[in-house]
Tab-separated table of C-alpha atoms and ligand atoms in Angstrom:
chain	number	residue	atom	x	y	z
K	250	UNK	CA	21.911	17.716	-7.506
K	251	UNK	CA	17.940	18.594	-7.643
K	252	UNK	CA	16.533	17.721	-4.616
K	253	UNK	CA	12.499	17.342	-4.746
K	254	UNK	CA	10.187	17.278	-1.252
K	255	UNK	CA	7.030	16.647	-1.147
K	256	UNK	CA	4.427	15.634	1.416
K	257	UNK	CA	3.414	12.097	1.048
K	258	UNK	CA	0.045	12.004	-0.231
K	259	UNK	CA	-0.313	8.166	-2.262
K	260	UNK	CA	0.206	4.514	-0.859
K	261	UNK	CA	3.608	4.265	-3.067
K	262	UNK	CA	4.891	7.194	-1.493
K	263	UNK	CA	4.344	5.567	1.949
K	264	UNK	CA	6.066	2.107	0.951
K	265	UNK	CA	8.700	4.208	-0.476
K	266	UNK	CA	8.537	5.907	2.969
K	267	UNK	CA	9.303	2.327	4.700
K	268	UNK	CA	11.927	1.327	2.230
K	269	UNK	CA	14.183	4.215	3.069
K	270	UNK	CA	13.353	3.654	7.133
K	271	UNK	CA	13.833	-0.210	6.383
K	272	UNK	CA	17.456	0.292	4.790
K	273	UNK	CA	18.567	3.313	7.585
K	274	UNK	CA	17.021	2.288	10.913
K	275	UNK	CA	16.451	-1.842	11.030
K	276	UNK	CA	19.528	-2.572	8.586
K	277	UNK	CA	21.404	0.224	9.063
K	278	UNK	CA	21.252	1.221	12.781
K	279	UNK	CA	19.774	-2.940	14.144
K	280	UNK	CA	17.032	-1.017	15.229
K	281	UNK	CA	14.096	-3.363	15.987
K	282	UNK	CA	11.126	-3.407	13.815
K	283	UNK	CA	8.313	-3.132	16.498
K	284	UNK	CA	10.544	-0.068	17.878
K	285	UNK	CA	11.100	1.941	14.463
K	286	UNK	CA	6.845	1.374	13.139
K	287	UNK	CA	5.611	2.663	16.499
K	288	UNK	CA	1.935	3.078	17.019
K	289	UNK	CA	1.862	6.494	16.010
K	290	UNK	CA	2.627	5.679	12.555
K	291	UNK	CA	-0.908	6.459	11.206
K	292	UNK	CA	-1.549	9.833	13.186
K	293	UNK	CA	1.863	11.577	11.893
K	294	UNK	CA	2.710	13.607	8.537
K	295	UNK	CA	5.606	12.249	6.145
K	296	UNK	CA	7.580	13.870	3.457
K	297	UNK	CA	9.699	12.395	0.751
K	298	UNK	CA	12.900	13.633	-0.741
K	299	UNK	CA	13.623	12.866	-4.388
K	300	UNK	CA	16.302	12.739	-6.299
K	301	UNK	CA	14.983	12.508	-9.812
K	302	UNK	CA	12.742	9.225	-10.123
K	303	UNK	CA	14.870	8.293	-6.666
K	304	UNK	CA	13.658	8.481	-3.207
K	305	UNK	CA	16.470	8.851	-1.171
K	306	UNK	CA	15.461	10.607	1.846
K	307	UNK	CA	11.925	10.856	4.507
K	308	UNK	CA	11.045	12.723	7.663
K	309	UNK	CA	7.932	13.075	9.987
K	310	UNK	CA	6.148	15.367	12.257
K	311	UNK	CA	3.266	14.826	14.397
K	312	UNK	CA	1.249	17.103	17.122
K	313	UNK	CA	1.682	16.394	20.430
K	314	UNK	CA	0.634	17.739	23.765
K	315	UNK	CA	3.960	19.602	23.672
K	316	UNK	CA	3.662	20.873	20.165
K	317	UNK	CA	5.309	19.964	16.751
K	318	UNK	CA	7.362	16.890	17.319
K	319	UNK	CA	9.938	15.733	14.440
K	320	UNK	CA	11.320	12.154	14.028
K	321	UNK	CA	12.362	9.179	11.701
K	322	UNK	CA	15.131	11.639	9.510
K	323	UNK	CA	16.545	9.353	7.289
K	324	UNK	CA	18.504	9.860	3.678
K	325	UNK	CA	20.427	6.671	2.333
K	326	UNK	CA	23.332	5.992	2.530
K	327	UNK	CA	24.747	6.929	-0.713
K	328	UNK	CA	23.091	10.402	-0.503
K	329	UNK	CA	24.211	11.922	2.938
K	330	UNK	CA	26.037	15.029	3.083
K	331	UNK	CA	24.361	16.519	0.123
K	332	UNK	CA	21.796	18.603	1.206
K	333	UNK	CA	19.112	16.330	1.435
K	334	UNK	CA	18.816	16.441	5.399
K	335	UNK	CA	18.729	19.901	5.519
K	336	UNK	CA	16.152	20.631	2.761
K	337	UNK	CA	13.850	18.326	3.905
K	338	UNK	CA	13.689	19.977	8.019
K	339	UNK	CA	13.408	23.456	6.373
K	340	UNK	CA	10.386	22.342	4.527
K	341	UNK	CA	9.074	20.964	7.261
K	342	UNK	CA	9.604	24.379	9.360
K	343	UNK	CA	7.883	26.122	6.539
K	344	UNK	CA	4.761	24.483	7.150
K	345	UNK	CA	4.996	26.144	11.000
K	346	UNK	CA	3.779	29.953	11.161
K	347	UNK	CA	6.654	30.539	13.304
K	348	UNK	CA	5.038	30.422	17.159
K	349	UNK	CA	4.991	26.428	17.429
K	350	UNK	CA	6.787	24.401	20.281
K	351	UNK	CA	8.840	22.551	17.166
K	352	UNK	CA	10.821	19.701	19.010
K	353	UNK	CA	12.556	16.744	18.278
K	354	UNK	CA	14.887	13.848	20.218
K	355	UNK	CA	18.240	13.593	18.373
K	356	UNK	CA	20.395	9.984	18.160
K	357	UNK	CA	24.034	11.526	20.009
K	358	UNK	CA	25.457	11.043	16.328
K	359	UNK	CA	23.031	13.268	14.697
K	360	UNK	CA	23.150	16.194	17.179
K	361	UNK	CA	25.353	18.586	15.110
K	362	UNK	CA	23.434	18.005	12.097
K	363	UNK	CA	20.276	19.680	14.232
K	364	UNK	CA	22.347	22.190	15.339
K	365	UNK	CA	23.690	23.465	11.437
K	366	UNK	CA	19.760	23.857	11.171
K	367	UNK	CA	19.337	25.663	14.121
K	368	UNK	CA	18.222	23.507	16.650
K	369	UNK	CA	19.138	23.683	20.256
K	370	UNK	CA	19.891	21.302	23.088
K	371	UNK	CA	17.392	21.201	26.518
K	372	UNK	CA	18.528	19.276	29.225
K	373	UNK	CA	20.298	16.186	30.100
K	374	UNK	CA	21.267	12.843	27.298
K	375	UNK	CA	18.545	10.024	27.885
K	376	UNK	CA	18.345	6.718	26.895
K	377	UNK	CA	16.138	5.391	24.090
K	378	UNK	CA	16.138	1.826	21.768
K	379	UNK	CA	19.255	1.599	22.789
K	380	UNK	CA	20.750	5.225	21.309
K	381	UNK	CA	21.728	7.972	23.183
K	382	UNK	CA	19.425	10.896	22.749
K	383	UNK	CA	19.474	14.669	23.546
K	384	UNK	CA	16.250	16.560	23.427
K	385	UNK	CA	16.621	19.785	21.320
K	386	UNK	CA	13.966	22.631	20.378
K	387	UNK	CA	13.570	25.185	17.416
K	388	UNK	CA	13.873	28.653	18.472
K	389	UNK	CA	10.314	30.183	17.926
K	390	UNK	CA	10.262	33.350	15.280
K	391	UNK	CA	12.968	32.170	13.613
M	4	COA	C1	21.198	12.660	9.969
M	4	COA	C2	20.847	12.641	8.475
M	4	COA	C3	19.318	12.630	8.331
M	4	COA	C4	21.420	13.924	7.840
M	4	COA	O1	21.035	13.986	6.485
M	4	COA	P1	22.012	14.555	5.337
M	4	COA	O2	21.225	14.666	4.101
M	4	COA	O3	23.247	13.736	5.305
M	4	COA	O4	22.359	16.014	5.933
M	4	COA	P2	22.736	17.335	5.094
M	4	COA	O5	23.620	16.962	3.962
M	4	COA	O6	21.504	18.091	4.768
M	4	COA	O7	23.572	18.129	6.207
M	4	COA	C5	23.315	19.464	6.581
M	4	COA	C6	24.525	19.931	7.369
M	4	COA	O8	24.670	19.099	8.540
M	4	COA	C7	25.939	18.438	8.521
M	4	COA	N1	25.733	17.078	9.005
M	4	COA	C8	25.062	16.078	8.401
M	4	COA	N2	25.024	14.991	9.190
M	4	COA	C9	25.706	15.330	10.307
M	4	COA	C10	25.998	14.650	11.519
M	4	COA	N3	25.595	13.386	11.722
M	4	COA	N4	26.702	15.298	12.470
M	4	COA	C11	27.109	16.580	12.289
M	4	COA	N5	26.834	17.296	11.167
M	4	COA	C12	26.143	16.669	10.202
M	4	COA	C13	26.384	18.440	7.073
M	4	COA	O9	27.773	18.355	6.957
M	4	COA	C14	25.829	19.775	6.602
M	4	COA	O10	26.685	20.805	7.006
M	4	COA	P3	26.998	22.099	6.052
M	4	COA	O11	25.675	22.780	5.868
M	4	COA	O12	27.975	22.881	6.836
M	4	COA	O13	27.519	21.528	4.774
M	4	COA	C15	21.470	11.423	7.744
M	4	COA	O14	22.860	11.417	7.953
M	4	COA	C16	20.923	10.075	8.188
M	4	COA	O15	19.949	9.581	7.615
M	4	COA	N6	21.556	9.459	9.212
M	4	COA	C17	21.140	8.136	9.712
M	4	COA	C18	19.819	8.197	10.432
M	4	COA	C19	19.809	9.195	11.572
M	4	COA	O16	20.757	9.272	12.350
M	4	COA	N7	18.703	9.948	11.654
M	4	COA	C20	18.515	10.945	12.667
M	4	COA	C21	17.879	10.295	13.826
M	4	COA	S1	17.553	11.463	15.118
């Protein structure tokens, strides 16, 4: 299976964006709508995963105070465990030199998928929409 990433650069890219987060987050995982379109929605970068003509998979990063923060992984349903998930976070390290703080907050079920891709655990579980979290960094140089 070809597996295509790109940044998101048009409008239809973006709705496509929203589809995917629609059909994984508020259907998928009841998470409310005012919760998964947050108010940093216009200051972060997306990519899209294709799958021909298909998009089946999105991710984002913004900067933060801390550094590079990841969020809103999705792939749909009928694509997981394919690659998709992984292809898209190593593009999204590529775009890093190497020395950023790259960070993210991982739902409890998605933890070992974060750790295949290198990702490791800081400190304690916390509570967020209603979903376990853990905090969990990418080891600089790497
Ligand atoms: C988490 C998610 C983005 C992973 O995407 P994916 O395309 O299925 O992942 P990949 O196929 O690239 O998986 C890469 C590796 O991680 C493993 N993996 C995938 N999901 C996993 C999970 N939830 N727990 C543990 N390992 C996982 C895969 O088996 C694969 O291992 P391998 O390299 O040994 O074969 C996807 O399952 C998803 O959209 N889940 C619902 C939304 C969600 O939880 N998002 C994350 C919020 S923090």
């Amino acid at each position: 299976m070809d597996v295509y990433v790109k940044i998101v650069e048009t409008v239809a890219e973006k709705e496509s964006v929203l589809s995917i987060r629609r059909d994984v987050f508020i259907r998928g995982l009841n998470i409310p709508k005012h919760i998964e379109i947050d108010e940093n929605e216009n200051n972060a970068n997306y990519v899209l995963a294709t799958v021909g003509e298909t998009p089946v998979g999105t991710a984002r990063w913004r900067k933060t105070d801390e550094g590079i923060k990841l969020e809103r992984f999705a792939v749909l349903d009928g694509y997981r465990s394919m690659g998709v998930g992984r292809i898209m976070t190593e593009f999204i390290i590529n775009q890093f030199s190497g020395n950023e703080h790259i960070y993210l907050n991982s739902q409890d079920t998605a933890i070992g998928f974060y750790e295949k891709l290198g990702f490791e655990s800081v400190g304690p579980m916390f509570q967020e929409a209603g979903i376990q979290h853990q905090k969990m960094v990418y080891p600089k140089g790497e």
